[in-house]
mmCIF file of C-alpha atoms in Angstrom:
data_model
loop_
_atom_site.group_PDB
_atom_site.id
_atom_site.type_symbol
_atom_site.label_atom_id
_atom_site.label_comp_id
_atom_site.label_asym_id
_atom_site.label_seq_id
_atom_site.Cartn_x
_atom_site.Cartn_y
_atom_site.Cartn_z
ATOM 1 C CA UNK A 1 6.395 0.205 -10.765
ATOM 2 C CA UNK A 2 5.916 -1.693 -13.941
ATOM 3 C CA UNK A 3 5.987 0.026 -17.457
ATOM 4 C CA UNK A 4 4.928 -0.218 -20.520
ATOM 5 C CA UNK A 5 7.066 0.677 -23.907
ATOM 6 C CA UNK A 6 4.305 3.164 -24.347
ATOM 7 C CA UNK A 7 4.838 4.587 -20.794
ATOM 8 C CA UNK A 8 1.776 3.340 -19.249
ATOM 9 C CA UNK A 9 1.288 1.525 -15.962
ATOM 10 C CA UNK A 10 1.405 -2.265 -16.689
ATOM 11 C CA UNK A 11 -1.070 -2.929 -13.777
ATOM 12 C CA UNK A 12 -1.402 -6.764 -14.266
ATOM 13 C CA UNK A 13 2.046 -6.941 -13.437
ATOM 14 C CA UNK A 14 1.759 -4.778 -10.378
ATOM 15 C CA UNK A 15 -0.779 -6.909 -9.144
ATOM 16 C CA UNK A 16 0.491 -10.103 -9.876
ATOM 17 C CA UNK A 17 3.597 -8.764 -7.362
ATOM 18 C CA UNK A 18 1.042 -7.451 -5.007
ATOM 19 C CA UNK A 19 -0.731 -11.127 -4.879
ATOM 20 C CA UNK A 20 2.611 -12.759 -4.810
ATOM 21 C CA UNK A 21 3.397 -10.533 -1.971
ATOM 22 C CA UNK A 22 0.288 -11.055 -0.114
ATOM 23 C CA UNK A 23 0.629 -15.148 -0.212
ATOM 24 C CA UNK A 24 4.322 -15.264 0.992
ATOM 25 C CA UNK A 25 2.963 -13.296 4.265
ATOM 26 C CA UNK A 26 -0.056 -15.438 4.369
ATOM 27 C CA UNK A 27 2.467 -18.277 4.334
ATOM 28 C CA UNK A 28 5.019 -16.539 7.317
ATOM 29 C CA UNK A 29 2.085 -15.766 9.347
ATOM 30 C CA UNK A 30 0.519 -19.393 9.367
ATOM 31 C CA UNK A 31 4.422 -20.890 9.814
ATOM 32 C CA UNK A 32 4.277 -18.393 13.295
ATOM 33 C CA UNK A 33 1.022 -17.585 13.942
ATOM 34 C CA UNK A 34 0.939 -14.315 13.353
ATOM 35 C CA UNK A 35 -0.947 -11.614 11.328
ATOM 36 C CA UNK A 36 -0.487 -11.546 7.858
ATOM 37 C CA UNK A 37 -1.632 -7.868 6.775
ATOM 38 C CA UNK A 38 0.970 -6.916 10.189
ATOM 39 C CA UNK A 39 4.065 -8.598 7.822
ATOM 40 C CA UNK A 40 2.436 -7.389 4.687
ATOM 41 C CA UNK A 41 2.963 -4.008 5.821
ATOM 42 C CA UNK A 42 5.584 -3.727 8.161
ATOM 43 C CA UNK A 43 8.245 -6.456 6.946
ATOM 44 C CA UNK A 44 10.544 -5.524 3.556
ATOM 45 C CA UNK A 45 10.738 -7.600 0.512
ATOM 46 C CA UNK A 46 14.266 -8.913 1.579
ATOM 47 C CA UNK A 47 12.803 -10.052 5.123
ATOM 48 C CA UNK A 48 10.191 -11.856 3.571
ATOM 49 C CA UNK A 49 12.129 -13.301 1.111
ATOM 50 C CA UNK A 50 15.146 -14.238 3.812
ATOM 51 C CA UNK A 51 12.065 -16.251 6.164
ATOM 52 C CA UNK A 52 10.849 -17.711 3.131
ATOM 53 C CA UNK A 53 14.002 -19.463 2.459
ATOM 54 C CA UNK A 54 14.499 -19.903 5.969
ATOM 55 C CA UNK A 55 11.408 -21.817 6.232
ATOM 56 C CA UNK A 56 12.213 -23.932 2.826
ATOM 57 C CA UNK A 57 15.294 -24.766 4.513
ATOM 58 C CA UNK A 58 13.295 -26.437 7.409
ATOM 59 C CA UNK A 59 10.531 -28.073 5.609
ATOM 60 C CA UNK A 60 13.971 -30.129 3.314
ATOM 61 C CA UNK A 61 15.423 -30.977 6.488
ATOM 62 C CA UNK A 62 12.035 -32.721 8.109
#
């Protein structure tokens, strides 16, 4: 969770992640046809971040 100095909840921030979040599945799930709230929810940051780079890898290679 993002704070502020004052101790509030920086909630742009949060949802900036949250969009950023949202487009990398959107992204996995058109690469492999598959549904993007399913990797949203189910997949960790690290797994999503691993396939992203996976799938950079490929698109440099082509």
């Amino acid at each position: 969770m993002n704070l502020k100095s004052n101790g509030q909840i920086n909630y742009r921030l949060q949802y900036e992640k949250m969009d950023a979040r949202l487009k990398n599945a959107h992204i996995i799930a058109h690469e492999f046809n598959l549904n993007p709230y399913d990797i949203d929810e189910n997949w960790g940051d690290k797994q999503m971040a691993d396939t992203l780079s996976f799938l950079n890898e490929l698109h440099r290679k082509k």
